[in-house]
Amino acid sequence: MIWNETIECMDREDMQNLQSIRLKKVVTHAYHNTPFYRKKMQELGITPDDI
């Protein structure tokens, strides 16, 4: 049974683009809302824009 045909049947390139967008959103949220992850990223010299 398919719940969301658009997402479940998309081609590999579209899936990778969607995953990239979602990853950036999660990393940005963690950076701006979680001091622990913000500190870890700052120690590594990276920001969400580096993703």
JSON list of C-alpha atoms in Angstrom, two decimals:
[
{"chain": "A", "resi": 1, "resn": "MET", "atom": "CA", "xyz": [0.00, 0.00, 0.00]},
{"chain": "A", "resi": 2, "resn": "ILE", "atom": "CA", "xyz": [1.32, 3.43, -0.95]},
{"chain": "A", "resi": 3, "resn": "TRP", "atom": "CA", "xyz": [0.54, 6.26, 1.46]},
{"chain": "A", "resi": 4, "resn": "ASN", "atom": "CA", "xyz": [2.11, 9.14, -0.45]},
{"chain": "A", "resi": 5, "resn": "GLU", "atom": "CA", "xyz": [2.66, 8.20, -4.07]},
{"chain": "A", "resi": 6, "resn": "THR", "atom": "CA", "xyz": [4.43, 11.46, -4.94]},
{"chain": "A", "resi": 7, "resn": "ILE", "atom": "CA", "xyz": [7.19, 10.90, -2.39]},
{"chain": "A", "resi": 8, "resn": "GLU", "atom": "CA", "xyz": [7.32, 7.13, -2.38]},
{"chain": "A", "resi": 9, "resn": "CYS", "atom": "CA", "xyz": [7.63, 6.85, -6.16]},
{"chain": "A", "resi": 10, "resn": "MET", "atom": "CA", "xyz": [9.89, 9.81, -6.95]},
{"chain": "A", "resi": 11, "resn": "ASP", "atom": "CA", "xyz": [13.14, 9.25, -8.83]},
{"chain": "A", "resi": 12, "resn": "ARG", "atom": "CA", "xyz": [16.50, 9.11, -7.08]},
{"chain": "A", "resi": 13, "resn": "GLU", "atom": "CA", "xyz": [17.59, 12.66, -7.99]},
{"chain": "A", "resi": 14, "resn": "ASP", "atom": "CA", "xyz": [14.37, 14.19, -6.65]},
{"chain": "A", "resi": 15, "resn": "MET", "atom": "CA", "xyz": [14.67, 12.10, -3.47]},
{"chain": "A", "resi": 16, "resn": "GLN", "atom": "CA", "xyz": [18.24, 13.29, -2.90]},
{"chain": "A", "resi": 17, "resn": "ASN", "atom": "CA", "xyz": [17.14, 16.91, -3.39]},
{"chain": "A", "resi": 18, "resn": "LEU", "atom": "CA", "xyz": [14.29, 16.47, -0.91]},
{"chain": "A", "resi": 19, "resn": "GLN", "atom": "CA", "xyz": [16.61, 14.82, 1.63]},
{"chain": "A", "resi": 20, "resn": "SER", "atom": "CA", "xyz": [19.13, 17.65, 1.22]},
{"chain": "A", "resi": 21, "resn": "ILE", "atom": "CA", "xyz": [16.47, 20.28, 1.85]},
{"chain": "A", "resi": 22, "resn": "ARG", "atom": "CA", "xyz": [15.22, 18.45, 4.94]},
{"chain": "A", "resi": 23, "resn": "LEU", "atom": "CA", "xyz": [18.75, 17.89, 6.29]},
{"chain": "A", "resi": 24, "resn": "LYS", "atom": "CA", "xyz": [19.53, 21.61, 5.98]},
{"chain": "A", "resi": 25, "resn": "LYS", "atom": "CA", "xyz": [16.31, 22.45, 7.81]},
{"chain": "A", "resi": 26, "resn": "VAL", "atom": "CA", "xyz": [17.12, 20.07, 10.69]},
{"chain": "A", "resi": 27, "resn": "VAL", "atom": "CA", "xyz": [20.73, 21.29, 11.01]},
{"chain": "A", "resi": 28, "resn": "THR", "atom": "CA", "xyz": [19.62, 24.93, 10.96]},
{"chain": "A", "resi": 29, "resn": "HIS", "atom": "CA", "xyz": [17.01, 24.26, 13.63]},
{"chain": "A", "resi": 30, "resn": "ALA", "atom": "CA", "xyz": [19.52, 22.43, 15.83]},
{"chain": "A", "resi": 31, "resn": "TYR", "atom": "CA", "xyz": [22.08, 25.21, 15.43]},
{"chain": "A", "resi": 32, "resn": "HIS", "atom": "CA", "xyz": [19.67, 28.00, 16.36]},
{"chain": "A", "resi": 33, "resn": "ASN", "atom": "CA", "xyz": [17.70, 26.19, 19.09]},
{"chain": "A", "resi": 34, "resn": "THR", "atom": "CA", "xyz": [20.11, 23.83, 20.83]},
{"chain": "A", "resi": 35, "resn": "PRO", "atom": "CA", "xyz": [23.14, 25.32, 22.62]},
{"chain": "A", "resi": 36, "resn": "PHE", "atom": "CA", "xyz": [24.89, 21.92, 22.71]},
{"chain": "A", "resi": 37, "resn": "TYR", "atom": "CA", "xyz": [24.85, 21.48, 18.92]},
{"chain": "A", "resi": 38, "resn": "ARG", "atom": "CA", "xyz": [25.59, 25.16, 18.26]},
{"chain": "A", "resi": 39, "resn": "LYS", "atom": "CA", "xyz": [28.70, 24.89, 20.46]},
{"chain": "A", "resi": 40, "resn": "LYS", "atom": "CA", "xyz": [29.80, 21.65, 18.75]},
{"chain": "A", "resi": 41, "resn": "MET", "atom": "CA", "xyz": [29.42, 23.20, 15.31]},
{"chain": "A", "resi": 42, "resn": "GLN", "atom": "CA", "xyz": [31.24, 26.35, 16.36]},
{"chain": "A", "resi": 43, "resn": "GLU", "atom": "CA", "xyz": [34.11, 24.24, 17.77]},
{"chain": "A", "resi": 44, "resn": "LEU", "atom": "CA", "xyz": [34.37, 22.56, 14.35]},
{"chain": "A", "resi": 45, "resn": "GLY", "atom": "CA", "xyz": [34.17, 25.92, 12.59]},
{"chain": "A", "resi": 46, "resn": "ILE", "atom": "CA", "xyz": [31.02, 25.12, 10.65]},
{"chain": "A", "resi": 47, "resn": "THR", "atom": "CA", "xyz": [27.62, 26.72, 10.30]},
{"chain": "A", "resi": 48, "resn": "PRO", "atom": "CA", "xyz": [24.36, 25.44, 8.82]},
{"chain": "A", "resi": 49, "resn": "ASP", "atom": "CA", "xyz": [25.26, 27.29, 5.60]},
{"chain": "A", "resi": 50, "resn": "ASP", "atom": "CA", "xyz": [28.19, 24.87, 5.15]},
{"chain": "A", "resi": 51, "resn": "ILE", "atom": "CA", "xyz": [25.80, 21.99, 4.63]}
]
